[in-house]
Amino acid sequence: MTFDLFEGAQLAPDAPKGLGIAMAGAGEKSARHALDFYPTPAEGIAPLLIAERAALDRYRGRSPAFWEPCGRGGAIQRVGAALGLASVGTDIVADSANAVAQLDLRTADRALAPCVLSNFPWAIGRELVTHLWGRLGVEYMALLFKAQWMHCDKGAELARAGLAPNRRWEMTFRLDFAAKGNPTMNCTWFVWDRIDQRRGWGLIDRAGPVDGAGELF
């Protein structure tokens, strides 16, 4: 995951709070990564793509099929490519080794692909959802956030503005963003979809959807 869009994200080593402690994967104090750069583990990406395969197949014939606007490190794009989904990657910090161009998503004036797959900076995630869905008019988004991301007044504001996700996929395992062997963060994939209007929720484990768990309607 990259938090590159969150300017000023670097904290003093002795002052990590909230997210910094959680992303460290343990309870000890730990300096937050520069620019809050936490690549998404592949084991958390593949199950979502399997669960959403039918929806994503609509874009398989387009090039690129999806845009990863926080793509430094190339994690989501690599998994997408393994499943036959072409992509374009951008980030506020360029990453030529992973074919990621420099672009501050907040200044983008057009969508670079019909759908977006990403792990946004959670601090400004709702702002970016509004920008992509409300202003740029993307057709589909699958975004990874902490499980309680909608559990706040701003979540209600999104819903009232017609920007609530269609469905969500609750992860039955925790992602070890910092590779410390003791992850503490519960995460959920939230999906916005203009064509497939199924709503509800489901569970995913490392292999994909868990049969009989959840309700999509």
Short mmCIF file of C-alpha atoms in Angstrom, two decimals, residues 6-204:
data_model
loop_
_atom_site.label_atom_id
_atom_site.label_comp_id
_atom_site.label_asym_id
_atom_site.label_seq_id
_atom_site.Cartn_x
_atom_site.Cartn_y
_atom_site.Cartn_z
CA PHE A 6 -0.76 12.05 2.12
CA GLU A 7 1.67 14.94 2.29
CA GLY A 8 3.55 15.32 5.53
CA ALA A 9 3.03 11.69 6.46
CA GLN A 10 6.46 11.22 8.01
CA LEU A 11 6.35 11.24 11.80
CA ALA A 12 9.08 11.45 14.37
CA PRO A 13 10.36 7.95 15.21
CA ASP A 14 9.25 8.28 18.82
CA ALA A 15 5.75 9.43 17.98
CA PRO A 16 3.86 6.86 15.88
CA LYS A 17 0.16 6.74 16.60
CA GLY A 18 -2.87 4.77 15.52
CA LEU A 19 -2.11 3.71 12.00
CA GLY A 20 1.63 3.68 12.55
CA ILE A 21 1.39 1.16 15.37
CA ALA A 22 -1.16 -0.98 13.56
CA MET A 23 0.75 -1.07 10.29
CA ALA A 24 3.84 -2.15 12.21
CA GLY A 25 2.03 -5.42 12.85
CA ALA A 26 2.72 -5.38 16.58
CA GLY A 27 2.12 -3.32 19.65
CA GLU A 28 5.61 -1.90 19.99
CA LYS A 29 6.32 1.64 18.93
CA SER A 30 7.80 1.78 15.48
CA ALA A 31 8.63 4.64 13.14
CA ARG A 32 6.18 4.94 10.27
CA HIS A 33 7.58 4.24 6.85
CA ALA A 34 8.53 7.30 4.82
CA LEU A 35 5.44 8.64 3.04
CA ASP A 36 3.48 5.81 4.67
CA PHE A 37 4.53 3.38 1.94
CA TYR A 38 3.15 -0.07 2.83
CA PRO A 39 2.90 -2.36 -0.23
CA THR A 40 -0.19 -4.55 -0.26
CA PRO A 41 0.66 -8.24 0.27
CA ALA A 42 -0.24 -10.35 -2.76
CA GLU A 43 -2.23 -12.75 -0.57
CA GLY A 44 -4.69 -9.93 0.05
CA ILE A 45 -5.06 -8.94 -3.61
CA ALA A 46 -5.66 -12.26 -5.38
CA PRO A 47 -8.78 -13.25 -3.35
CA LEU A 48 -10.47 -9.96 -4.24
CA LEU A 49 -9.74 -10.42 -7.94
CA ILE A 50 -11.13 -13.96 -7.77
CA ALA A 51 -14.26 -12.78 -5.95
CA GLU A 52 -14.80 -9.97 -8.46
CA ARG A 53 -13.74 -11.94 -11.54
CA ALA A 54 -17.11 -11.72 -13.29
CA ALA A 55 -17.30 -7.96 -12.78
CA LEU A 56 -13.68 -7.43 -13.87
CA ASP A 57 -14.10 -9.56 -16.99
CA ARG A 58 -16.08 -6.68 -18.48
CA TYR A 59 -12.82 -4.75 -18.76
CA ARG A 60 -10.52 -7.55 -19.88
CA GLY A 61 -10.75 -6.51 -23.53
CA ARG A 62 -9.88 -2.89 -22.83
CA SER A 63 -6.33 -1.65 -22.54
CA PRO A 64 -5.67 -0.79 -19.85
CA ALA A 65 -8.37 -2.63 -17.95
CA PHE A 66 -7.63 -0.88 -14.68
CA TRP A 67 -5.73 2.03 -13.20
CA GLU A 68 -3.68 1.77 -10.02
CA PRO A 69 -3.27 5.43 -8.98
CA CYS A 70 -1.22 4.63 -5.85
CA GLY A 71 0.91 2.06 -7.60
CA ARG A 72 4.48 2.50 -6.36
CA GLY A 73 5.93 -0.97 -5.91
CA GLY A 74 3.59 -2.52 -8.47
CA ALA A 75 1.96 -5.00 -6.06
CA ILE A 76 -1.64 -4.81 -7.31
CA GLN A 77 -0.61 -4.55 -10.97
CA ARG A 78 1.49 -7.73 -10.78
CA VAL A 79 -1.39 -9.77 -9.40
CA GLY A 80 -3.76 -8.28 -11.96
CA ALA A 81 -1.38 -9.17 -14.78
CA ALA A 82 -1.23 -12.77 -13.57
CA LEU A 83 -5.00 -12.91 -14.06
CA GLY A 84 -4.87 -11.33 -17.50
CA LEU A 85 -5.79 -7.75 -16.59
CA ALA A 86 -3.75 -5.05 -18.29
CA SER A 87 -3.17 -1.95 -16.18
CA VAL A 88 -1.59 1.47 -15.92
CA GLY A 89 0.15 2.60 -12.75
CA THR A 90 0.72 6.09 -11.38
CA ASP A 91 1.75 7.52 -8.04
CA ILE A 92 2.82 10.84 -6.59
CA VAL A 93 6.31 9.30 -6.62
CA ALA A 94 7.39 7.74 -9.92
CA ASP A 95 8.63 4.15 -9.89
CA SER A 96 10.18 3.37 -13.27
CA ALA A 97 11.22 -0.12 -12.17
CA ASN A 98 7.52 -1.02 -11.95
CA ALA A 99 6.32 1.13 -14.88
CA VAL A 100 4.63 3.59 -12.51
CA ALA A 101 4.46 7.18 -13.79
CA GLN A 102 4.39 10.29 -11.62
CA LEU A 103 0.90 11.69 -11.06
CA ASP A 104 -0.77 13.21 -8.05
CA LEU A 105 -4.23 11.63 -8.16
CA ARG A 106 -5.80 14.72 -6.65
CA THR A 107 -4.84 16.73 -9.73
CA ALA A 108 -5.91 14.15 -12.33
CA ASP A 109 -8.55 15.53 -14.69
CA ARG A 110 -9.46 12.28 -16.45
CA ALA A 111 -9.62 8.59 -15.65
CA LEU A 112 -6.77 6.57 -17.16
CA ALA A 113 -8.86 3.37 -17.29
CA PRO A 114 -12.51 2.40 -16.77
CA CYS A 115 -11.89 0.87 -13.36
CA VAL A 116 -9.60 1.49 -10.41
CA LEU A 117 -7.97 -1.08 -8.12
CA SER A 118 -5.99 0.43 -5.28
CA ASN A 119 -5.09 0.74 -1.64
CA PHE A 120 -5.51 4.44 -1.03
CA PRO A 121 -4.07 6.59 1.75
CA TRP A 122 -6.77 6.00 4.30
CA ALA A 123 -6.53 9.49 5.76
CA ILE A 124 -7.85 11.03 2.54
CA GLY A 125 -9.62 8.01 1.08
CA ARG A 126 -13.07 9.58 1.10
CA GLU A 127 -11.75 12.63 -0.74
CA LEU A 128 -10.25 10.37 -3.40
CA VAL A 129 -13.46 8.34 -3.74
CA THR A 130 -15.36 11.58 -4.34
CA HIS A 131 -12.79 12.68 -6.92
CA LEU A 132 -12.72 9.41 -8.88
CA TRP A 133 -16.37 8.40 -8.65
CA GLY A 134 -18.04 11.78 -8.53
CA ARG A 135 -15.77 13.88 -10.76
CA LEU A 136 -13.84 11.54 -13.06
CA GLY A 137 -16.71 9.11 -13.51
CA VAL A 138 -14.84 5.80 -13.33
CA GLU A 139 -17.10 2.77 -13.87
CA TYR A 140 -15.76 0.49 -11.17
CA MET A 141 -13.55 0.72 -8.07
CA ALA A 142 -12.25 -1.91 -5.67
CA LEU A 143 -10.45 -0.25 -2.77
CA LEU A 144 -8.78 -1.70 0.29
CA PHE A 145 -9.38 0.05 3.61
CA LYS A 146 -9.41 -0.86 7.27
CA ALA A 147 -12.60 -2.71 8.11
CA GLN A 148 -14.15 0.19 10.06
CA TRP A 149 -13.45 2.76 7.34
CA MET A 150 -17.15 3.59 6.89
CA HIS A 151 -17.87 3.61 10.64
CA CYS A 152 -17.84 7.37 11.12
CA ASP A 153 -19.75 10.55 10.34
CA LYS A 154 -17.83 10.95 7.08
CA GLY A 155 -18.96 7.48 6.06
CA ALA A 156 -22.55 8.64 6.51
CA GLU A 157 -21.77 11.72 4.45
CA LEU A 158 -20.54 9.52 1.60
CA ALA A 159 -23.73 7.50 1.72
CA ARG A 160 -25.96 10.59 1.74
CA ALA A 161 -24.05 11.90 -1.28
CA GLY A 162 -24.72 8.67 -3.18
CA LEU A 163 -21.10 7.55 -2.86
CA ALA A 164 -21.49 4.49 -0.65
CA PRO A 165 -19.93 1.28 -2.02
CA ASN A 166 -22.16 -1.35 -3.60
CA ARG A 167 -20.61 -4.26 -1.75
CA ARG A 168 -17.76 -5.25 0.49
CA TRP A 169 -15.55 -8.29 0.93
CA GLU A 170 -14.51 -8.90 4.51
CA MET A 171 -11.10 -10.56 4.82
CA THR A 172 -10.90 -13.53 7.17
CA PHE A 173 -7.17 -13.01 7.72
CA ARG A 174 -5.01 -10.03 8.57
CA LEU A 175 -2.50 -8.52 6.18
CA ASP A 176 1.08 -8.31 7.35
CA PHE A 177 1.97 -4.97 5.74
CA ALA A 178 5.23 -4.59 7.66
CA ALA A 179 6.26 -8.28 7.45
CA LYS A 180 6.77 -8.51 11.22
CA GLY A 181 4.79 -11.71 11.66
CA ASN A 182 2.10 -10.33 13.97
CA PRO A 183 -0.44 -8.34 11.92
CA THR A 184 -3.22 -6.55 13.80
CA MET A 185 -5.12 -4.75 11.03
CA ASN A 186 -8.56 -6.03 9.94
CA CYS A 187 -9.13 -5.03 6.31
CA THR A 188 -12.02 -4.99 3.86
CA TRP A 189 -12.26 -4.55 0.10
CA PHE A 190 -14.99 -2.02 -0.77
CA VAL A 191 -16.44 -2.17 -4.29
CA TRP A 192 -18.23 0.52 -6.29
CA ASP A 193 -19.81 -0.70 -9.53
CA ARG A 194 -22.04 1.22 -11.95
CA ILE A 195 -23.03 -1.87 -13.96
CA ASP A 196 -23.19 -4.81 -11.55
CA GLN A 197 -25.55 -3.43 -8.94
CA ARG A 198 -25.32 -6.36 -6.53
CA ARG A 199 -25.20 -5.12 -2.97
CA GLY A 200 -24.30 -6.79 0.28
CA TRP A 201 -21.23 -8.47 1.64
CA GLY A 202 -19.17 -11.63 1.50
CA LEU A 203 -16.18 -13.24 3.16
CA ILE A 204 -12.91 -13.98 1.42
#
